[in-house]
Amino acid sequence: MASKRRLRSQKERVVDGNENIADLQSETYAKRLSKRMKKSQTSTNLDQRKNVLQEATSDPDQTENTLSNSNKKNSSIDCEKSRLFEKGNDILFDFKPRRHGLKLCTVFTPMVYRSKNIVHCLQQYTWGTRCTQTLTQSLTSPVVSQISDMQLCRTASPFDRRVTAMEWHPTKPHVVAIGSKGGDIMLWDTQQFNNEKFIQGIGPGGIINALKFWPYDNDKVLTAAVDGRVTLHDFEGRQSRVVTDTLDAHSYWYCSVDVHKDRKLVVAGDNIGNVQMLSDEGKKVFEFRLHKNKVTDIELSPREEWLLCTSSTDQTVMFWDIRMMANRKSVLNLLKHDRPVNSAHFSRTDGCRLLTTDQQNQVRVYQAPDWRLERTILHPHRFFRHLTPIKATWHPLQDLAVVGRYPDPNFPGYHSGELRTIDVVDANTGNTVCSLHDPSAPGIVSVNKFSNDGNLLVSGMGVNILLWMKKEEVAKTQEGLVTSLKGLGHQGSNSTRSNSSRQPRNKSDEKKMKKLQGSKTETKNMKLKLKSKNDKL
């Protein structure tokens, strides 16, 4: 019992000691607060009095009123503060007002987050901290730098009429097929000299409106021409085959064509809006007038084998399902434009975008799957009847559009002396990222197309063909061309055919040439006779 009493007394002492310590702590803390409050009161009173004295110099009558009011306010504040301290539960903290604004310290961001390097962007994208927009910018920047480094390497003028269509070889990245207004077709090897293959056209009335390589034999090309035929030509010299014929070229002719490899299907459009589907042997499968006017372009989707896109001068672009085509009511989607449409191309990267070019100043980008209008790009490329219609095309690696510029005085931002450049436009932003121009080629470039690997760009400027490539490769290719020229013993420019062999002559011109040749031979004979007489004398 004694031990229990001792423990109780010890516990009571400990508790009493703790309570006394707590009381001392609370008293000391209250004293400290009261001292701080007094100091703040004195400082505020001094500041107020200084302000009053400064104002007194300007208004001496109001000094007494202001001093009395300030003393009353301070007394009321002191009473409230004392009441709060007397309660012992609530504590009032008096903070001085901040004289200066907040200073934000600059936070350091790692290089990985600030960099636009493709490796860093991919790393952040996999972590979920990088958005797709910055990723696409990092992907397009090296392609844009590659295009901006391109320069004119080689030119050719094999035709007597302007260039109208071109298509790169599907398996040979340095070979391109080019068609002209006179119906001539050339297979041009850009790496070698005098290795071109030429198919002679019919001349006037033989315009090649569209050109595609035959997917079953890459030595053949399929053309849609103004002569009213869709023809399969062979560069190996074999006889060409007519796939379809309107039999009335003065009234009906073909303006566009495309081939479906898996379904063995040929699709063609004519000048009055008819669309035909044929087998690879030429048997007609479907024909109906789907547009009200000329079908300027026909293209099958590289992503969906059943999706067909047609553009027309009736200011519309339409999508069709080739499995269920009956009439105009079977259209899947209709895209209306403000002007006639020259072309409509699916993107070469994934086929999820459509690029359309009208005949005034708009290049539009549509987005799959509902083909909504994603962006309208204003660009001067108006239509002129004696000029090949300007058409925008895609880059094979990124969604970049290449289109020739035809300066228009009515276009906003026009200035005198504006160059006729080749513009490269980013479909993601709508901005012109770079332009190509060479002083030796000042004309309007109507047709442009990148090679399948994106290293070469071929352009059609009137009757001239321009080849663009990287600056690093230009010197090598030109050296190879010079050596090949020396080996062949040719002299002159890069033109593949001489002007005398490619320019057609009229009958009157031929008669004149014969007369001139005859007169030359007669003068030579007369000179020989005179020489012989002089020798005898």
XYZ file of C-alpha atoms in Angstrom:
537
model
C 0.000 0.000 0.000
C 2.817 2.384 0.773
C 4.426 1.780 -2.619
C 1.110 2.592 -4.412
C 0.744 5.826 -2.438
C 4.289 6.812 -3.411
C 3.618 6.211 -7.165
C 0.410 8.273 -7.015
C 2.191 11.188 -5.354
C 4.984 11.060 -7.964
C 2.455 11.092 -10.855
C 0.587 14.036 -9.305
C 3.854 15.946 -9.022
C 4.755 15.259 -12.664
C 1.323 16.424 -13.839
C 1.518 19.595 -11.745
C 4.986 20.314 -13.109
C 3.849 19.858 -16.726
C 0.878 22.185 -16.193
C 3.149 24.846 -14.681
C 5.540 24.538 -17.657
C 2.654 24.899 -20.103
C 1.403 27.974 -18.249
C 4.856 29.498 -18.396
C 5.123 28.760 -22.115
C 1.700 30.286 -22.843
C 2.529 33.349 -20.797
C 5.876 33.872 -22.508
C 4.311 33.411 -25.993
C 1.561 35.925 -25.159
C 4.143 38.394 -23.935
C 6.107 37.998 -27.117
C 3.036 38.586 -29.230
C 2.075 41.667 -27.225
C 5.558 43.100 -27.690
C 5.376 42.516 -31.450
C 1.939 44.113 -31.621
C 3.174 47.161 -29.748
C 6.107 47.551 -32.098
C 3.852 47.269 -35.142
C 1.440 49.806 -33.615
C 4.192 52.296 -33.025
C 5.548 51.857 -36.555
C 2.081 52.247 -38.095
C 1.374 55.313 -35.919
C 4.641 56.906 -36.985
C 3.896 56.229 -40.659
C 0.416 57.673 -40.361
C 1.728 60.789 -38.619
C 4.334 61.287 -41.323
C 1.650 61.094 -43.985
C -0.511 63.530 -42.068
C 2.361 65.981 -41.723
C 3.092 65.709 -45.456
C -0.544 66.410 -46.244
C -0.570 69.271 -43.767
C 1.787 71.251 -45.944
C -0.823 71.226 -48.688
C -4.045 71.300 -46.500
C -3.312 72.641 -42.980
C -7.016 72.793 -42.017
C -7.498 69.030 -42.300
C -4.553 67.998 -40.098
C -6.413 68.103 -36.792
C -9.316 66.024 -38.113
C -7.033 63.367 -39.567
C -5.001 63.066 -36.359
C -8.111 62.630 -34.241
C -9.534 60.031 -36.607
C -6.289 58.043 -36.670
C -6.101 58.034 -32.831
C -9.689 56.803 -32.587
C -9.003 53.984 -35.031
C -5.880 52.901 -33.181
C -7.698 52.868 -29.850
C -10.497 50.710 -31.256
C -7.984 48.270 -32.694
C -6.141 48.088 -29.374
C -9.395 47.322 -27.520
C -10.240 44.501 -29.936
C -6.771 43.039 -29.646
C -6.854 43.157 -25.841
C -10.209 41.399 -25.791
C -8.851 38.636 -27.964
C -5.815 38.186 -25.757
C -7.941 38.187 -22.603
C -9.992 35.249 -23.898
C -6.817 33.183 -24.224
C -8.248 30.959 -26.954
C -7.935 33.102 -30.091
C -4.684 34.687 -31.169
C -4.493 37.584 -33.627
C -1.430 37.705 -35.876
C -0.564 41.108 -37.216
C 1.316 40.840 -40.554
C 2.844 43.863 -42.191
C 1.731 44.608 -45.773
C 4.131 43.546 -48.508
C 5.892 46.579 -49.909
C 7.291 44.876 -53.031
C 5.652 42.469 -55.458
C 6.207 38.746 -55.445
C 9.422 37.591 -57.066
C 8.982 34.313 -58.966
C 12.095 32.268 -59.187
C 12.873 30.821 -62.623
C 12.383 27.068 -62.521
C 15.004 25.052 -64.357
C 13.582 22.716 -67.029
C 15.695 19.800 -68.171
C 17.090 19.684 -71.688
C 14.867 16.714 -72.527
C 11.733 18.832 -72.139
C 13.134 21.829 -74.037
C 14.730 19.926 -76.907
C 13.105 19.321 -80.297
C 15.364 16.408 -81.077
C 13.433 13.457 -82.460
C 14.955 11.070 -79.893
C 13.944 13.290 -76.974
C 10.464 13.845 -78.416
C 9.884 10.126 -78.871
C 11.064 9.491 -75.335
C 8.639 12.084 -73.932
C 5.847 10.800 -76.164
C 6.249 7.273 -74.785
C 6.169 8.685 -71.257
C 2.970 10.582 -72.054
C 4.460 14.020 -71.370
C 4.865 15.185 -74.958
C 1.945 16.155 -77.213
C 1.595 14.957 -80.795
C 1.979 18.469 -82.240
C 5.546 18.904 -81.040
C 6.300 15.357 -82.143
C 5.105 16.063 -85.682
C 7.134 19.278 -85.748
C 10.260 17.387 -84.753
C 9.559 14.853 -87.509
C 8.947 17.429 -90.240
C 11.896 19.697 -89.407
C 14.597 17.371 -90.900
C 12.490 16.876 -94.048
C 12.031 20.619 -94.425
C 15.765 21.218 -94.005
C 16.422 18.583 -96.674
C 14.035 20.269 -99.127
C 15.411 23.746 -98.442
C 18.912 22.470 -99.329
C 17.755 21.363 -102.794
C 18.946 23.179 -105.891
C 18.499 22.858 -109.627
C 20.713 20.080 -110.947
C 19.583 19.252 -114.463
C 17.153 20.457 -117.123
C 15.705 18.933 -120.262
C 13.422 20.136 -123.060
C 12.492 17.095 -125.159
C 9.021 18.309 -126.182
C 7.779 20.967 -128.571
C 4.710 21.555 -126.366
C 4.322 22.078 -122.622
C 4.564 19.372 -119.943
C 1.145 18.191 -118.722
C 1.641 15.054 -116.571
C 4.371 13.121 -114.755
C 4.713 9.976 -112.648
C 7.699 8.398 -110.882
C 8.642 4.783 -111.530
C 7.350 2.513 -108.721
C 10.584 0.486 -108.361
C 13.323 2.741 -109.797
C 13.538 5.899 -107.667
C 15.570 7.835 -110.283
C 13.310 7.192 -113.308
C 10.274 9.322 -114.148
C 7.699 9.238 -116.960
C 6.617 12.597 -118.399
C 3.802 13.405 -120.824
C 3.281 16.490 -122.987
C 0.542 18.431 -124.743
C 1.561 16.921 -128.075
C 1.041 13.346 -126.853
C 4.773 12.616 -126.491
C 5.897 10.467 -123.540
C 9.449 10.214 -122.256
C 10.933 7.821 -119.715
C 13.714 9.926 -118.196
C 16.643 8.437 -116.281
C 17.892 11.271 -114.081
C 21.221 9.594 -113.242
C 22.413 8.771 -116.741
C 22.744 10.654 -119.989
C 21.296 9.481 -123.297
C 19.400 6.663 -121.567
C 15.924 8.048 -122.252
C 13.088 6.212 -123.945
C 10.695 8.188 -126.091
C 7.209 7.491 -127.446
C 6.146 9.824 -130.234
C 2.702 11.425 -129.940
C 0.205 12.504 -132.571
C 0.909 16.212 -132.076
C -2.016 18.651 -131.836
C -5.025 17.057 -130.181
C -3.041 14.430 -128.308
C -2.734 16.069 -124.865
C -1.749 13.606 -122.115
C -4.073 14.602 -119.268
C -3.128 11.777 -116.876
C -0.391 9.171 -116.690
C -0.013 6.057 -114.484
C 2.413 3.158 -114.502
C 0.850 -0.213 -115.274
C 1.105 -2.183 -112.000
C 1.509 -5.551 -113.741
C 4.386 -4.427 -115.995
C 6.465 -1.392 -115.031
C 7.696 -0.953 -118.616
C 4.186 0.172 -119.590
C 2.231 3.349 -118.814
C -1.484 4.019 -118.973
C -2.553 7.397 -120.338
C -5.804 9.354 -120.647
C -5.624 11.735 -123.594
C -7.662 14.235 -125.567
C -7.687 11.884 -128.547
C -10.577 10.105 -126.780
C -8.590 7.058 -125.712
C -7.213 5.374 -122.637
C -4.091 3.725 -124.020
C -1.498 1.337 -122.618
C 1.915 2.297 -124.025
C 5.050 0.151 -123.950
C 8.533 1.659 -123.651
C 10.145 -1.523 -124.960
C 8.846 -0.828 -128.457
C 5.927 -3.221 -128.454
C 2.622 -2.115 -129.917
C 0.386 -0.040 -127.678
C -3.082 -1.289 -126.692
C -6.245 0.824 -126.554
C -8.164 0.049 -123.354
C -11.214 2.186 -124.204
C -12.198 4.682 -126.883
C -15.008 7.258 -127.063
C -15.062 7.004 -130.906
C -15.818 10.749 -131.017
C -12.742 12.635 -129.872
C -14.128 16.006 -130.985
C -16.971 15.788 -128.439
C -15.777 13.372 -125.727
C -12.297 12.732 -124.367
C -10.686 11.409 -121.196
C -9.227 13.699 -118.541
C -8.221 11.361 -115.672
C -7.362 7.721 -114.998
C -6.220 5.407 -112.201
C -5.536 1.680 -111.773
C -6.443 -0.701 -108.931
C -3.898 -3.506 -108.779
C -5.699 -5.962 -106.477
C -9.117 -5.661 -108.120
C -7.634 -5.436 -111.662
C -9.725 -2.352 -112.286
C -9.217 0.743 -114.447
C -11.188 3.903 -113.575
C -11.405 6.820 -116.023
C -13.261 10.147 -116.185
C -14.153 12.231 -119.237
C -14.896 15.859 -120.084
C -18.685 15.764 -119.440
C -18.618 14.099 -115.997
C -18.870 10.407 -116.884
C -16.948 7.889 -114.784
C -16.127 4.482 -116.255
C -14.857 1.358 -114.557
C -13.152 -1.203 -116.775
C -11.355 -4.488 -116.288
C -7.653 -4.659 -117.049
C -8.608 -6.239 -120.392
C -10.908 -3.349 -121.337
C -14.363 -4.804 -120.522
C -16.760 -2.137 -119.300
C -18.042 -2.751 -115.756
C -19.732 0.558 -114.875
C -20.501 3.892 -116.531
C -22.577 6.811 -115.245
C -22.464 10.606 -115.256
C -21.492 11.258 -111.647
C -20.460 14.904 -112.152
C -22.045 17.767 -114.036
C -18.778 18.799 -115.675
C -15.273 17.602 -116.498
C -13.729 15.039 -114.128
C -10.283 16.564 -113.576
C -8.866 13.884 -111.277
C -9.612 10.325 -110.161
C -7.688 8.578 -107.397
C -8.139 5.358 -105.442
C -7.307 5.413 -101.756
C -4.015 3.740 -100.784
C -5.528 2.864 -97.399
C -9.021 1.590 -98.266
C -9.154 -0.463 -101.454
C -12.842 0.299 -102.032
C -12.650 4.100 -101.631
C -12.636 6.271 -104.764
C -12.260 10.052 -104.918
C -13.243 12.197 -107.905
C -12.813 15.943 -108.447
C -14.480 18.083 -111.071
C -14.811 21.576 -112.471
C -18.383 21.602 -111.120
C -16.744 22.772 -107.838
C -17.193 19.447 -106.030
C -15.114 16.558 -104.727
C -16.941 13.256 -104.139
C -16.174 9.974 -102.382
C -17.529 6.659 -103.661
C -17.592 3.010 -102.681
C -16.661 1.105 -105.852
C -18.525 -1.952 -104.520
C -21.861 -0.070 -104.444
C -21.884 2.473 -107.272
C -25.166 3.002 -109.090
C -25.818 6.722 -109.599
C -25.225 10.093 -107.944
C -27.272 9.106 -104.909
C -24.664 6.495 -103.967
C -22.127 9.204 -103.078
C -20.572 8.731 -99.625
C -19.426 12.302 -99.039
C -19.634 15.544 -100.977
C -17.069 18.324 -100.515
C -18.157 21.643 -102.015
C -15.646 24.255 -103.147
C -15.863 27.904 -104.169
C -14.115 27.394 -107.524
C -13.513 24.535 -109.996
C -11.160 21.890 -108.616
C -8.007 20.852 -110.489
C -6.932 17.877 -108.379
C -7.574 15.807 -105.249
C -4.832 13.577 -103.817
C -4.707 11.243 -100.823
C -1.691 11.696 -98.565
C 1.215 9.395 -99.397
C 2.105 8.803 -95.733
C -1.059 7.090 -94.431
C -3.895 8.094 -96.789
C -5.813 9.851 -93.997
C -5.690 13.313 -95.555
C -6.943 14.719 -98.841
C -5.301 17.646 -100.636
C -7.407 19.632 -103.122
C -6.405 22.490 -105.430
C -8.901 24.894 -106.957
C -8.460 27.210 -109.944
C -8.026 30.431 -107.961
C -6.174 30.698 -104.635
C -7.195 27.890 -102.260
C -5.471 24.661 -101.273
C -7.617 22.661 -98.855
C -6.732 19.829 -96.477
C -9.438 17.367 -95.380
C -9.089 14.888 -92.519
C -10.373 11.292 -92.358
C -12.556 9.472 -91.388
C -15.431 11.950 -91.843
C -13.363 14.076 -94.284
C -13.938 17.315 -92.414
C -12.219 20.478 -93.569
C -9.069 20.700 -91.485
C -7.431 23.736 -93.044
C -7.774 26.165 -95.953
C -4.449 27.476 -97.265
C -4.485 30.664 -99.348
C -1.990 30.456 -102.201
C -1.878 32.254 -105.610
C -2.185 29.736 -108.486
C -4.979 31.043 -110.694
C -6.089 29.326 -113.889
C -4.906 30.403 -117.347
C -5.996 28.605 -120.499
C -2.537 28.558 -122.115
C -0.926 27.215 -118.934
C -1.016 23.686 -117.532
C -3.366 23.731 -114.500
C -1.377 24.057 -111.282
C -1.838 21.079 -108.940
C -0.567 20.611 -105.397
C 0.955 17.220 -104.539
C 2.193 15.472 -101.376
C 5.647 14.676 -100.056
C 6.084 10.902 -99.527
C 7.581 11.094 -96.007
C 5.613 13.883 -94.299
C 2.359 15.740 -94.861
C 3.975 18.556 -96.818
C 2.334 19.970 -99.950
C 4.360 21.280 -102.905
C 2.715 23.737 -105.311
C 3.894 26.269 -107.890
C 3.277 29.982 -107.332
C 1.633 32.176 -109.969
C 1.807 35.725 -108.500
C -1.531 37.532 -108.574
C -1.791 41.342 -108.141
C -5.229 40.867 -106.534
C -3.892 38.408 -103.947
C -3.284 39.866 -100.445
C 0.392 40.371 -99.729
C 1.374 40.767 -103.375
C 4.417 42.930 -104.151
C 5.987 43.946 -107.427
C 8.722 41.637 -108.609
C 7.344 38.633 -106.725
C 9.183 35.466 -107.736
C 7.505 32.461 -109.334
C 8.719 29.982 -106.766
C 7.910 26.403 -105.822
C 6.353 26.587 -102.357
C 6.357 23.825 -99.748
C 3.460 24.149 -97.282
C 3.073 22.315 -93.959
C -0.399 20.755 -93.775
C -0.289 20.737 -89.960
C 0.106 24.508 -89.637
C -0.739 25.907 -93.081
C 2.515 27.886 -93.227
C 4.966 27.987 -96.131
C 8.061 26.347 -94.644
C 10.398 26.834 -97.617
C 10.509 27.824 -101.290
C 12.656 26.743 -104.239
C 13.780 29.097 -106.995
C 16.588 29.337 -109.495
C 17.381 32.471 -111.551
C 17.947 30.335 -114.652
C 14.343 29.038 -114.422
C 12.118 32.113 -113.927
C 8.927 30.669 -115.438
C 5.723 29.403 -113.837
C 6.078 25.845 -112.545
C 2.735 24.089 -113.016
C 3.502 20.447 -112.209
C 5.670 19.174 -109.322
C 6.193 15.694 -107.933
C 8.596 14.220 -105.368
C 10.215 10.848 -105.942
C 9.112 7.890 -103.842
C 12.021 8.344 -101.407
C 11.750 12.158 -101.324
C 15.326 12.777 -102.496
C 14.387 14.152 -105.932
C 11.831 16.652 -107.184
C 10.848 16.932 -110.836
C 8.992 20.006 -112.094
C 7.339 21.044 -115.340
C 7.879 24.650 -116.448
C 6.350 25.091 -119.886
C 8.277 22.832 -122.278
C 11.159 22.495 -119.798
C 11.696 19.770 -117.213
C 13.556 20.712 -114.019
C 15.288 18.292 -111.670
C 15.981 19.346 -108.068
C 18.198 17.481 -105.609
C 20.460 18.037 -102.594
C 23.443 20.321 -102.942
C 25.753 17.528 -101.823
C 24.613 15.227 -104.630
C 24.473 17.856 -107.377
C 28.247 17.928 -107.894
C 28.463 14.134 -108.073
C 25.645 13.799 -110.601
C 27.014 16.601 -112.774
C 30.459 14.974 -112.814
C 28.880 11.699 -113.881
C 26.945 13.447 -116.646
C 30.115 15.172 -117.904
C 32.010 11.883 -118.053
C 29.147 10.216 -119.898
C 29.040 13.112 -122.371
C 32.765 12.780 -123.028
C 32.404 9.044 -123.532
C 29.557 9.496 -126.008
C 31.266 12.394 -127.770
C 28.215 14.659 -127.627
C 28.369 18.413 -127.374
C 25.771 20.887 -126.158
C 23.202 21.022 -123.438
C 21.282 18.385 -121.530
C 18.404 18.225 -123.984
C 17.643 14.630 -124.873
C 16.530 15.232 -128.455
C 17.595 17.845 -130.960
C 15.139 20.539 -131.943
C 15.151 19.466 -135.593
C 14.041 15.933 -134.713
C 11.279 16.909 -132.269
C 9.693 19.935 -133.975
C 6.978 19.023 -136.468
C 7.132 20.709 -139.855
C 4.397 21.677 -142.234
C 4.423 20.735 -145.920
C 5.215 24.313 -146.939
C 8.224 24.304 -144.608
C 9.445 21.038 -146.149
C 9.170 22.495 -149.681
C 11.137 25.548 -148.616
C 13.832 23.336 -147.102
C 14.074 21.305 -150.318
C 14.405 24.485 -152.394
C 17.121 25.788 -150.101
C 18.990 22.491 -150.251
C 18.688 22.462 -154.068
C 19.959 26.003 -154.353
C 22.921 25.140 -152.147
C 23.867 22.175 -154.328
C 23.546 24.326 -157.482
C 25.830 27.017 -156.068
C 28.396 24.375 -155.123
C 28.355 22.953 -158.656
C 28.738 26.417 -160.191
C 31.736 27.126 -157.954
C 33.384 23.866 -159.002
C 32.873 24.678 -162.719
C 34.379 28.152 -162.292
C 37.396 26.677 -160.516
C 37.970 24.161 -163.307
C 37.799 26.943 -165.984
C 40.301 29.082 -164.109
C 42.675 26.155 -163.791
C 42.539 25.523 -167.562
C 43.246 29.163 -168.346
